[in-house]
CSV table of N, CA and C in Angstrom, one decimal:
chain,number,residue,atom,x,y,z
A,152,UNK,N,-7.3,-25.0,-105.8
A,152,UNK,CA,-5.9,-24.7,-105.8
A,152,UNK,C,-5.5,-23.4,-105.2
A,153,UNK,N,-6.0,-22.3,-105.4
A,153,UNK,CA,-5.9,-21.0,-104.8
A,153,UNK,C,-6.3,-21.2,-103.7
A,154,UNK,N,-6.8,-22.1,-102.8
A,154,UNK,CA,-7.4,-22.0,-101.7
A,154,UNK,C,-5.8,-22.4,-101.1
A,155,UNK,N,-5.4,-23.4,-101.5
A,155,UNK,CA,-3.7,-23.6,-100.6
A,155,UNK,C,-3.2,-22.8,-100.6
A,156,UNK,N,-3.1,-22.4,-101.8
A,156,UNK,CA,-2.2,-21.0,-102.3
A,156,UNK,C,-2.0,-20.0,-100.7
A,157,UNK,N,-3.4,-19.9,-100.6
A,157,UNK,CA,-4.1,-18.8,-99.9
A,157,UNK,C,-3.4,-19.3,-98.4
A,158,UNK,N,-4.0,-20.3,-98.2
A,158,UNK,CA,-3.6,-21.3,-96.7
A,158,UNK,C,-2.3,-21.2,-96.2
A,159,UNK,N,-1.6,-21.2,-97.8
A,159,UNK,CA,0.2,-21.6,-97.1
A,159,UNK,C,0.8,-20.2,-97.3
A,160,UNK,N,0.1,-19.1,-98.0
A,160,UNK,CA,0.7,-18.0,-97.7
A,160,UNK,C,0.3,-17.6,-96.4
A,161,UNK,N,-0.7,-17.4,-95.6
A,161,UNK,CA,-0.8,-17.0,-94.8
A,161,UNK,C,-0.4,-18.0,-93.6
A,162,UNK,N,0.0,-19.6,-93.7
A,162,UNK,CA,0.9,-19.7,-92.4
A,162,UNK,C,1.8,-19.4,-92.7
A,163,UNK,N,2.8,-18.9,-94.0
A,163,UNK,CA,4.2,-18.4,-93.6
A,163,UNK,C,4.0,-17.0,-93.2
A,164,UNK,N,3.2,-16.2,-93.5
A,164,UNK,CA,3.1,-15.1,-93.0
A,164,UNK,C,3.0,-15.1,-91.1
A,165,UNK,N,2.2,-16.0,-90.9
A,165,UNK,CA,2.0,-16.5,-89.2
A,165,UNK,C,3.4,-16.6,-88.9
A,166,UNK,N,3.9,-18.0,-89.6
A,166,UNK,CA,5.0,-18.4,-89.1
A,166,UNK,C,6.4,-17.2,-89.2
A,167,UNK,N,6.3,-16.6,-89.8
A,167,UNK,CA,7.6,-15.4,-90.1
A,167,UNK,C,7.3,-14.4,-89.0
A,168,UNK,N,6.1,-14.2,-88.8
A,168,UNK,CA,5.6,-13.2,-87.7
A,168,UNK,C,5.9,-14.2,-86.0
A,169,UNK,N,5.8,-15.1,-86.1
A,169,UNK,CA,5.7,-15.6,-84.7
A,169,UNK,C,7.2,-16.2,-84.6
A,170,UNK,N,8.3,-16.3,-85.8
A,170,UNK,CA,9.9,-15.8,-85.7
A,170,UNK,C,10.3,-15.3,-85.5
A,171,UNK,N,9.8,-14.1,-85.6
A,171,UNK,CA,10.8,-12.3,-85.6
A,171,UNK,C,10.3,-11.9,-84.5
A,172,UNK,N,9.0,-12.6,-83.7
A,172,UNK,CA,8.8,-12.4,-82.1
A,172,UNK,C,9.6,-13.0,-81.4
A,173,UNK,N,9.3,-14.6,-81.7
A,173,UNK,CA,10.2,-14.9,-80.9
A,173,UNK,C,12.3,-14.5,-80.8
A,174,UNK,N,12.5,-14.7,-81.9
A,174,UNK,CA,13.7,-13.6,-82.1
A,174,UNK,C,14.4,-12.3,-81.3
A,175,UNK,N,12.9,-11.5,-81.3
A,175,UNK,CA,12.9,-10.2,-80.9
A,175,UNK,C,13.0,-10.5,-79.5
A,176,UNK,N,12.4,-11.4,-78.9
A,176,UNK,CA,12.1,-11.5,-77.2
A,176,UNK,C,13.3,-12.4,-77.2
A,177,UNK,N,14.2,-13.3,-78.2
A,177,UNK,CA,15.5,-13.6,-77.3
A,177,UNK,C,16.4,-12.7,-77.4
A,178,UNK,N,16.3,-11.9,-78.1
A,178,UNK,CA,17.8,-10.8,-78.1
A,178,UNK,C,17.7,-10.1,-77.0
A,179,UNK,N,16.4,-9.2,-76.8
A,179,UNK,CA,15.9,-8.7,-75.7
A,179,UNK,C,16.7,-9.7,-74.4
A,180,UNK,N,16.3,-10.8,-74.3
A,180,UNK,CA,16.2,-11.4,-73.1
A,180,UNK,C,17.8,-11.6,-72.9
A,181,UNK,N,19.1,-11.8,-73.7
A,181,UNK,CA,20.3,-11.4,-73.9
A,181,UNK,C,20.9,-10.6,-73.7
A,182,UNK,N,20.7,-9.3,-74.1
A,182,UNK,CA,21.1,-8.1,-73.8
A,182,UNK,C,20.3,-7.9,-72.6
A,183,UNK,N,19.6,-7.9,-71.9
A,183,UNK,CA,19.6,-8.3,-70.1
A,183,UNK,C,20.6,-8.4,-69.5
A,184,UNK,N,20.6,-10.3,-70.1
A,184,UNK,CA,21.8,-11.0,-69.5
A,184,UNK,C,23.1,-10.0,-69.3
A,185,UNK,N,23.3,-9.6,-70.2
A,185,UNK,CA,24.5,-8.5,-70.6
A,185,UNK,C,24.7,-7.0,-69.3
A,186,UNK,N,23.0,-6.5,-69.5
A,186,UNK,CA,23.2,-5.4,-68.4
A,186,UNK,C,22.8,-6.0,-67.1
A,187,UNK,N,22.3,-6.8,-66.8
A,187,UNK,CA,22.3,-7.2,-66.0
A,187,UNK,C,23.1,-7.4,-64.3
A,188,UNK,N,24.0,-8.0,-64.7
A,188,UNK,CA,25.4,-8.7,-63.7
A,188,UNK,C,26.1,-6.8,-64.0
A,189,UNK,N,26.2,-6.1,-65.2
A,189,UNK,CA,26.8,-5.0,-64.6
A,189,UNK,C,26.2,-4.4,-64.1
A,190,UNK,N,24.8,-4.3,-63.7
A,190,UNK,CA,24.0,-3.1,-62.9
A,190,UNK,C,23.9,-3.7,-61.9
A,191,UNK,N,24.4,-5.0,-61.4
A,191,UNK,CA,24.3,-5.5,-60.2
A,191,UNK,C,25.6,-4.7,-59.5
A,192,UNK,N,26.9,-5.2,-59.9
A,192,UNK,CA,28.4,-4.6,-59.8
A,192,UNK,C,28.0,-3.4,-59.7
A,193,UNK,N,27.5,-2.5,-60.0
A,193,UNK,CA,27.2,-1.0,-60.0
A,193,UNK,C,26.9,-0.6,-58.6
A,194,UNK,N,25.4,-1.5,-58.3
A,194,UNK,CA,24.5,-1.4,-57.0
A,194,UNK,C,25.5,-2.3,-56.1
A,195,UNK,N,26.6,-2.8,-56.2
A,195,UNK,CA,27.5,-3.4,-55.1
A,195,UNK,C,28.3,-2.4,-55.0
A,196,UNK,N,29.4,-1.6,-56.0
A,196,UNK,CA,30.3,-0.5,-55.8
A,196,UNK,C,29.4,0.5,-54.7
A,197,UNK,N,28.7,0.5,-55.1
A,197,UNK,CA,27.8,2.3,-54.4
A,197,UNK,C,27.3,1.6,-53.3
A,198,UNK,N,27.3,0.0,-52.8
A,198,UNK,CA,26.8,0.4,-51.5
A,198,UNK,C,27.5,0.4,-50.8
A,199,UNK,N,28.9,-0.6,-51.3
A,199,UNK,CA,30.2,-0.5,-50.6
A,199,UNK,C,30.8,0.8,-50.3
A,200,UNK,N,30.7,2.0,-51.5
A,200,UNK,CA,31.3,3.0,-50.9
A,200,UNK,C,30.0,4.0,-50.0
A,201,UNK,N,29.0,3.6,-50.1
A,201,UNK,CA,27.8,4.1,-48.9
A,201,UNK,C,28.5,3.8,-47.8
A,202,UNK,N,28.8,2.2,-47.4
A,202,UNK,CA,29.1,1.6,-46.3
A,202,UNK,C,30.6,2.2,-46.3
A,203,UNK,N,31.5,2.6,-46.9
A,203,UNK,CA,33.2,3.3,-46.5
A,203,UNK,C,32.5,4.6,-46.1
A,204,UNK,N,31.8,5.0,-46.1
A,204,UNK,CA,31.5,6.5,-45.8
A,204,UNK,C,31.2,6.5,-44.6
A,205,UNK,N,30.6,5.5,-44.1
A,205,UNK,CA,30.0,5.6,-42.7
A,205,UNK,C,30.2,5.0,-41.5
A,206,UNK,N,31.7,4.2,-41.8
A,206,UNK,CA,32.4,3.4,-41.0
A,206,UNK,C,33.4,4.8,-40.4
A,207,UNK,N,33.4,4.2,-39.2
A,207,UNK,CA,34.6,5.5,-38.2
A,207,UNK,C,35.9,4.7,-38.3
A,208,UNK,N,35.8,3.6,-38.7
A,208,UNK,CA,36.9,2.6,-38.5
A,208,UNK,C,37.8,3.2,-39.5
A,209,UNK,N,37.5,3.3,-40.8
A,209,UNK,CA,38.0,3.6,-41.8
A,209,UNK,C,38.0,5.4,-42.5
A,210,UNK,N,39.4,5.8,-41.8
A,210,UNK,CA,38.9,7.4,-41.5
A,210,UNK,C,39.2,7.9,-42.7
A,211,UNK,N,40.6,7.6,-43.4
A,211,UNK,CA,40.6,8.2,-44.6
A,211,UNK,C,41.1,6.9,-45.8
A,212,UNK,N,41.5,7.5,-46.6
A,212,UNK,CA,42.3,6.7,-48.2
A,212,UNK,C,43.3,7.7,-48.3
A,213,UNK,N,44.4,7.2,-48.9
A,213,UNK,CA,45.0,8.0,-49.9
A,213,UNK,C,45.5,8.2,-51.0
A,214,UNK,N,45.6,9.2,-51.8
A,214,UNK,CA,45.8,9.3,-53.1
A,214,UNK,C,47.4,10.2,-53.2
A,215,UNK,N,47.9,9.3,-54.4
A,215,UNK,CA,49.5,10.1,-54.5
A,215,UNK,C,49.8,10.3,-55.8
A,216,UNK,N,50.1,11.6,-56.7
A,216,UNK,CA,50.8,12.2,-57.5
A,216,UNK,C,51.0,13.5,-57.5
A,217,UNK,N,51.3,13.8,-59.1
A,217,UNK,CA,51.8,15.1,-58.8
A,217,UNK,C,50.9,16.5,-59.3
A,218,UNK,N,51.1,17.2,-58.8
A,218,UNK,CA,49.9,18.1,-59.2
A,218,UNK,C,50.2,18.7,-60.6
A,219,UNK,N,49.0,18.6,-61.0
A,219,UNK,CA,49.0,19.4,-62.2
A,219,UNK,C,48.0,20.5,-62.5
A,220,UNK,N,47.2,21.0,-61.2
A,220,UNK,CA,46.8,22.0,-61.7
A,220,UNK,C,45.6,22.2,-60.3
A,221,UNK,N,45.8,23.7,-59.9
A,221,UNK,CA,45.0,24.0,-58.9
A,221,UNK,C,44.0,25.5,-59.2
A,222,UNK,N,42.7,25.5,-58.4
A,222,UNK,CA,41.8,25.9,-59.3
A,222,UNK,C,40.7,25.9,-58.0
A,223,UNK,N,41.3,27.4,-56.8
A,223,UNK,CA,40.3,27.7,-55.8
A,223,UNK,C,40.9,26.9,-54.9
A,224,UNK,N,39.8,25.8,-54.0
A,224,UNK,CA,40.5,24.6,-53.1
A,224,UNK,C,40.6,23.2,-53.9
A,225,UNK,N,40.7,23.2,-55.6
A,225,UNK,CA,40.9,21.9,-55.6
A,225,UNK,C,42.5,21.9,-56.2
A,226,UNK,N,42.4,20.3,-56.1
A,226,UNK,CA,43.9,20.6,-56.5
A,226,UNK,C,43.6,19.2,-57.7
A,227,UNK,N,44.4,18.8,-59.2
A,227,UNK,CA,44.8,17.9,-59.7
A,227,UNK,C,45.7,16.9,-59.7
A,228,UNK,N,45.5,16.0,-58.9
A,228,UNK,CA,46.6,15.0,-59.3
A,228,UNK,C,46.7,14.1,-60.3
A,229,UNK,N,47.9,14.0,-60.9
A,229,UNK,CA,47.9,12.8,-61.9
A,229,UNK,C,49.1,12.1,-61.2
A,230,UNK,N,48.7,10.9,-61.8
A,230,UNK,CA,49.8,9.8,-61.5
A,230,UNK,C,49.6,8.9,-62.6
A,231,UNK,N,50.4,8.7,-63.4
A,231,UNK,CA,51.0,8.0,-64.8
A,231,UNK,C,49.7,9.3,-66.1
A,232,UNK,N,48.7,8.0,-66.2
A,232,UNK,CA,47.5,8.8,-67.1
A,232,UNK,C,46.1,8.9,-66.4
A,233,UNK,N,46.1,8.7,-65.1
A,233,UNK,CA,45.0,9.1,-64.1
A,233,UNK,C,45.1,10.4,-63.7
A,234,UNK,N,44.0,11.2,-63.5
A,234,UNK,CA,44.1,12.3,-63.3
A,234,UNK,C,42.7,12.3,-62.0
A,235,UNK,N,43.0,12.7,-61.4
A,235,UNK,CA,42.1,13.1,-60.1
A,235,UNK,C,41.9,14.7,-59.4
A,236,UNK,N,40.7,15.5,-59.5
A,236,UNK,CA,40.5,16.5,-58.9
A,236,UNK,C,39.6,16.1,-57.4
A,237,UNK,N,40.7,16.9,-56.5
A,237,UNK,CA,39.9,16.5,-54.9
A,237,UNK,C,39.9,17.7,-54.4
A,238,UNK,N,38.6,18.2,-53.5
A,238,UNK,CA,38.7,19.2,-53.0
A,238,UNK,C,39.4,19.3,-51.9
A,239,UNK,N,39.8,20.2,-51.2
A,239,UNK,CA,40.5,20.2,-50.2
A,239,UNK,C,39.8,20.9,-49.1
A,240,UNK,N,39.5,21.1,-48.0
A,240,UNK,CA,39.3,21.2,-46.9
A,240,UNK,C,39.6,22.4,-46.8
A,241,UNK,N,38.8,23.1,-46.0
A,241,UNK,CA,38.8,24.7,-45.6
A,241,UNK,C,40.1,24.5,-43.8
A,242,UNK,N,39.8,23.6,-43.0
A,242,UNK,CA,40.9,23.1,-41.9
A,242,UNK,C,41.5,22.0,-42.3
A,243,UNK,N,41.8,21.8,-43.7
A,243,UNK,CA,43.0,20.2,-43.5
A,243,UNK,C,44.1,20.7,-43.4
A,244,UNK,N,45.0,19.6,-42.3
A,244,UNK,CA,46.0,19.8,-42.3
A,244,UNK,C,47.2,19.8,-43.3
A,245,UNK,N,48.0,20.9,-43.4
A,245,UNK,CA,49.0,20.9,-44.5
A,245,UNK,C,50.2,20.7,-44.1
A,246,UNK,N,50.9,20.1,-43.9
A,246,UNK,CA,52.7,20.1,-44.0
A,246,UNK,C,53.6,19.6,-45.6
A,247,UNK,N,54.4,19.4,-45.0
A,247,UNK,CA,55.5,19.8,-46.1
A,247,UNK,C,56.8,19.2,-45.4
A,248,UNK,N,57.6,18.2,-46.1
A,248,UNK,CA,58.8,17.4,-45.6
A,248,UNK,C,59.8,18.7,-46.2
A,249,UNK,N,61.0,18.9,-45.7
A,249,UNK,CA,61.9,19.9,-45.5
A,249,UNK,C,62.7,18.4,-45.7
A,250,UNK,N,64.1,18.5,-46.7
A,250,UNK,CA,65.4,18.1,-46.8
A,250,UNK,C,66.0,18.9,-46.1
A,251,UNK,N,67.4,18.9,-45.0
A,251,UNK,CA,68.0,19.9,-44.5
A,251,UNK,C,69.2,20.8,-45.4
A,252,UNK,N,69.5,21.2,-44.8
A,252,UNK,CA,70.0,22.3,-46.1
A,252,UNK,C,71.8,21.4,-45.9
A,253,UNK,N,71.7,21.9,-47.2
A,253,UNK,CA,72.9,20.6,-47.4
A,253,UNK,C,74.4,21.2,-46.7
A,254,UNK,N,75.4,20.3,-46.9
A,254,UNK,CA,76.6,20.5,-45.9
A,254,UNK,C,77.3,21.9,-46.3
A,255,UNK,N,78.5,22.3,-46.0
A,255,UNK,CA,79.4,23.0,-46.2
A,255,UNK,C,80.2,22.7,-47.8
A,256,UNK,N,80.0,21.6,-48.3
A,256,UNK,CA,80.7,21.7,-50.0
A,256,UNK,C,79.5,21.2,-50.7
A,257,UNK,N,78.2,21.4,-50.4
A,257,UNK,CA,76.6,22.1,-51.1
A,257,UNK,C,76.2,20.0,-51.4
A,258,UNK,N,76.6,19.3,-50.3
A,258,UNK,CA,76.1,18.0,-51.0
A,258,UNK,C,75.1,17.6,-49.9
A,259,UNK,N,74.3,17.3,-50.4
A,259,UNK,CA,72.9,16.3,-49.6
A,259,UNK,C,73.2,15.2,-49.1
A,260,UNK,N,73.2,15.2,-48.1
A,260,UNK,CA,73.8,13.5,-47.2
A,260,UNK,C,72.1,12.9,-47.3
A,261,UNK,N,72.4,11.8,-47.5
A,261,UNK,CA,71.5,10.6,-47.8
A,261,UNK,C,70.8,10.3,-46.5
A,262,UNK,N,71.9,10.5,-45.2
A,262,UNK,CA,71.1,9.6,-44.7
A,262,UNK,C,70.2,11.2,-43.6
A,263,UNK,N,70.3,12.5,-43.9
A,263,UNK,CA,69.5,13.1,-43.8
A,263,UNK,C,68.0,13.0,-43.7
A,264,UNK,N,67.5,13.2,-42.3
A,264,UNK,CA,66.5,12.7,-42.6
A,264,UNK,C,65.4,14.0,-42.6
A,265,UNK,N,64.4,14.1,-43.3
A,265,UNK,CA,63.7,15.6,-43.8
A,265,UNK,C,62.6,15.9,-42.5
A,266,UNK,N,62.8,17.1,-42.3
A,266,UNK,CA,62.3,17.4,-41.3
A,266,UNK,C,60.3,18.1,-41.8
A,267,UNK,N,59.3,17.7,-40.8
A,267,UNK,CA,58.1,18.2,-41.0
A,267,UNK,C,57.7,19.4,-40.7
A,268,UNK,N,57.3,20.5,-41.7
A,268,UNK,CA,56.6,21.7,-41.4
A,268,UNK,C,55.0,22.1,-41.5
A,269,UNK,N,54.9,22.4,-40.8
A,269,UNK,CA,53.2,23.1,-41.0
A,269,UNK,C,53.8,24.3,-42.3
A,270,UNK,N,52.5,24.0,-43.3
A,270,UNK,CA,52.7,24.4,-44.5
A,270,UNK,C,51.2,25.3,-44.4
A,271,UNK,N,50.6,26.1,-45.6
A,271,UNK,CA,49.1,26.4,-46.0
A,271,UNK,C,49.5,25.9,-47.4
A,272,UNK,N,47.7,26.3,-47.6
A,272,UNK,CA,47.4,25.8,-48.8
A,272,UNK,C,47.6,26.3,-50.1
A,273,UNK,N,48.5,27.3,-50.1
A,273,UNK,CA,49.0,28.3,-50.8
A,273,UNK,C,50.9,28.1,-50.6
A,274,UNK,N,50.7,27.0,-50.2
A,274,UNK,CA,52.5,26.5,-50.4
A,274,UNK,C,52.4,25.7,-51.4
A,275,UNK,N,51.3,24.7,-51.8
A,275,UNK,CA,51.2,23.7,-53.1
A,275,UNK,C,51.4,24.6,-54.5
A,276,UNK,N,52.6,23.8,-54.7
A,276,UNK,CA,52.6,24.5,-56.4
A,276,UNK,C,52.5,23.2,-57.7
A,277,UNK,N,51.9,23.7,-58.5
A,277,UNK,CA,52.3,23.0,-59.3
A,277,UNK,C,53.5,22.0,-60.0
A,278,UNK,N,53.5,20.6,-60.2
A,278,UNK,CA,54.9,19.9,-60.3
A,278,UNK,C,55.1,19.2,-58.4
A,279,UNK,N,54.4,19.8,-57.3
A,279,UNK,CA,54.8,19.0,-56.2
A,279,UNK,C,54.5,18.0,-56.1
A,280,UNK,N,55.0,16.9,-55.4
A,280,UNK,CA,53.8,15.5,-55.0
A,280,UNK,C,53.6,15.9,-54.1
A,281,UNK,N,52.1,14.9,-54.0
A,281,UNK,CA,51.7,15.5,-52.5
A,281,UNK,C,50.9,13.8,-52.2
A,282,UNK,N,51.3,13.9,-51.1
A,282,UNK,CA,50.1,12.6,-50.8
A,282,UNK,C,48.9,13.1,-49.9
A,283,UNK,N,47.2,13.1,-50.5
A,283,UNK,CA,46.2,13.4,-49.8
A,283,UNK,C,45.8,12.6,-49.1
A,284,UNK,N,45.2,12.7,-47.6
A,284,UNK,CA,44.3,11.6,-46.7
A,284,UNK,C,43.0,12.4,-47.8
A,285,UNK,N,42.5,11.3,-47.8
A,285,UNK,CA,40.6,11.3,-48.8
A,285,UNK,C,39.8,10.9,-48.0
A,286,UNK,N,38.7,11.3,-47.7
A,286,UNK,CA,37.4,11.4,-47.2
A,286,UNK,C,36.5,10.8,-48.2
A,287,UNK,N,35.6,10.2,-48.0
A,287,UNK,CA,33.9,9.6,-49.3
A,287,UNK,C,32.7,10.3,-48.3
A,288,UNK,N,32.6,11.2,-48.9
A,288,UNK,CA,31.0,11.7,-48.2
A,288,UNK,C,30.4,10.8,-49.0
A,289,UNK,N,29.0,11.3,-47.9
A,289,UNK,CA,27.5,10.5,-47.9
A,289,UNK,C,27.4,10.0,-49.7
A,290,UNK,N,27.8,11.5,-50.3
A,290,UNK,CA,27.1,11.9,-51.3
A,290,UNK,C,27.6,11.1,-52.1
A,291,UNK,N,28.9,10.3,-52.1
A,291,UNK,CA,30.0,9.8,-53.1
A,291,UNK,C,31.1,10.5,-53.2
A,292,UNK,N,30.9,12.1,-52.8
A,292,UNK,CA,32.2,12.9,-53.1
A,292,UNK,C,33.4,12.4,-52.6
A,293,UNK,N,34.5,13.3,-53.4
A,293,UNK,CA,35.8,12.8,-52.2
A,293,UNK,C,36.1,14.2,-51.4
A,294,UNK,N,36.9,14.7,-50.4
A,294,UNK,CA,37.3,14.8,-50.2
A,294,UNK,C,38.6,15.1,-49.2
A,295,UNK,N,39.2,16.1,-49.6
A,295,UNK,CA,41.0,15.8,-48.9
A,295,UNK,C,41.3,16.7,-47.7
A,296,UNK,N,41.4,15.9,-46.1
A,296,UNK,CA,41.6,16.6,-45.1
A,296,UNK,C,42.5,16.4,-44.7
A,297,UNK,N,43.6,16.0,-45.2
A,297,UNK,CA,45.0,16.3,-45.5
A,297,UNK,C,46.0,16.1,-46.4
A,298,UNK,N,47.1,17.1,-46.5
A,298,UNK,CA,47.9,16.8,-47.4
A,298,UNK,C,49.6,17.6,-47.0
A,299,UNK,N,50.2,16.0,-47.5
A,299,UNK,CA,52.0,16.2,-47.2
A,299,UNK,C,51.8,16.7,-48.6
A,300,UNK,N,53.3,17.6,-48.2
A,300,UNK,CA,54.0,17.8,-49.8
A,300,UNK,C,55.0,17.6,-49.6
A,301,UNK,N,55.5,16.8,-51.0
A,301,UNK,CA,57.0,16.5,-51.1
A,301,UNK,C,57.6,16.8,-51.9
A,302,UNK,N,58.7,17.7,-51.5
A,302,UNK,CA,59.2,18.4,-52.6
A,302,UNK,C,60.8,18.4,-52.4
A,303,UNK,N,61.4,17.4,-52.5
A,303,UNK,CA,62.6,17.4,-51.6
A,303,UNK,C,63.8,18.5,-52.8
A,304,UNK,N,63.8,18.6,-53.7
A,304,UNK,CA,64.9,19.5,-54.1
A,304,UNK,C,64.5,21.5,-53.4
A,305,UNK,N,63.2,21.4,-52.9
A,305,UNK,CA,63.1,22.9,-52.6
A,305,UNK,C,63.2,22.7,-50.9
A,306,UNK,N,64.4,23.1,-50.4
A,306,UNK,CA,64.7,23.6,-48.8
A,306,UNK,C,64.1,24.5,-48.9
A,307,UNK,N,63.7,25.9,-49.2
A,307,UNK,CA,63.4,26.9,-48.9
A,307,UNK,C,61.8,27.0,-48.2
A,308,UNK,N,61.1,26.0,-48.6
A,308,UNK,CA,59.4,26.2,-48.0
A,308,UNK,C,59.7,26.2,-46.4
């Protein structure tokens, strides 16, 4: 009688052990599934932007809000709750839309149309919008080799 005893404890000991393996190797094999298909999408983002980097066809992107904060050559843009730091170029080109200075009884005619200045990079203030042309180096970086500012209530720039 102890001999079964013996027998059937030790196939449930088998059998509970060759459960919690097999178990262990389907969760494993699940959570794969899981990283899987995203480390694929990962290795497709990065080679697509390898491949935008190295196309002449495709010279820039652009990015548009308002600055919220500059710091050397970079500048911050946010637009709603995105926030983007891009560096800027030691030669990008900078302008700046000029509204004309308004009439004789101080009102802004609509159909005024704003004239373009060559700006530097020390005309960007904080609160302007600006739209950057963006660059994707090799590396993944971005950066900005040009930038409008739009600042239509300041004539004076």
């Amino acid at each position: 009688m102890n001999n079964k005893i013996l027998i059937v404890s030790i196939c449930a000991i088998i059998g509970g052990v060759v459960l919690l393996g097999v178990g262990y190797l389907v969760g494993v094999g699940l959570e794969k599934d899981k990283t899987g298909p995203q480390l694929e999408k990962l290795e497709k983002a990065a080679n697509i932007l390898n491949s935008l980097s190295s196309l002449k066809i495709i010279a820039s992107t652009i990015a548009f809000g308002e600055v919220t904060k500059i710091s050397d050559r970079t500048i911050t843009l946010t637009y709603g709750t995105e926030n983007l730091p891009i560096r800027i170029k030691e030669d990008a080109k900078i302008s700046s839309f000029i509204l004309p200075a308004p009439n004789d009884k101080g009102e802004q005619i609509i159909s005024d149309i704003p004239e373009q200045k060559t700006a530097e990079f020390g005309d960007i203030k904080v609160g302007d919008n600006l739209n950057i042309s963006l660059r994707i180096l090799p590396d993944g970086e971005i950066e900005g080799i040009s930038v409008i500012i739009f600042s239509p209530f300041n004539t004076a720039r």
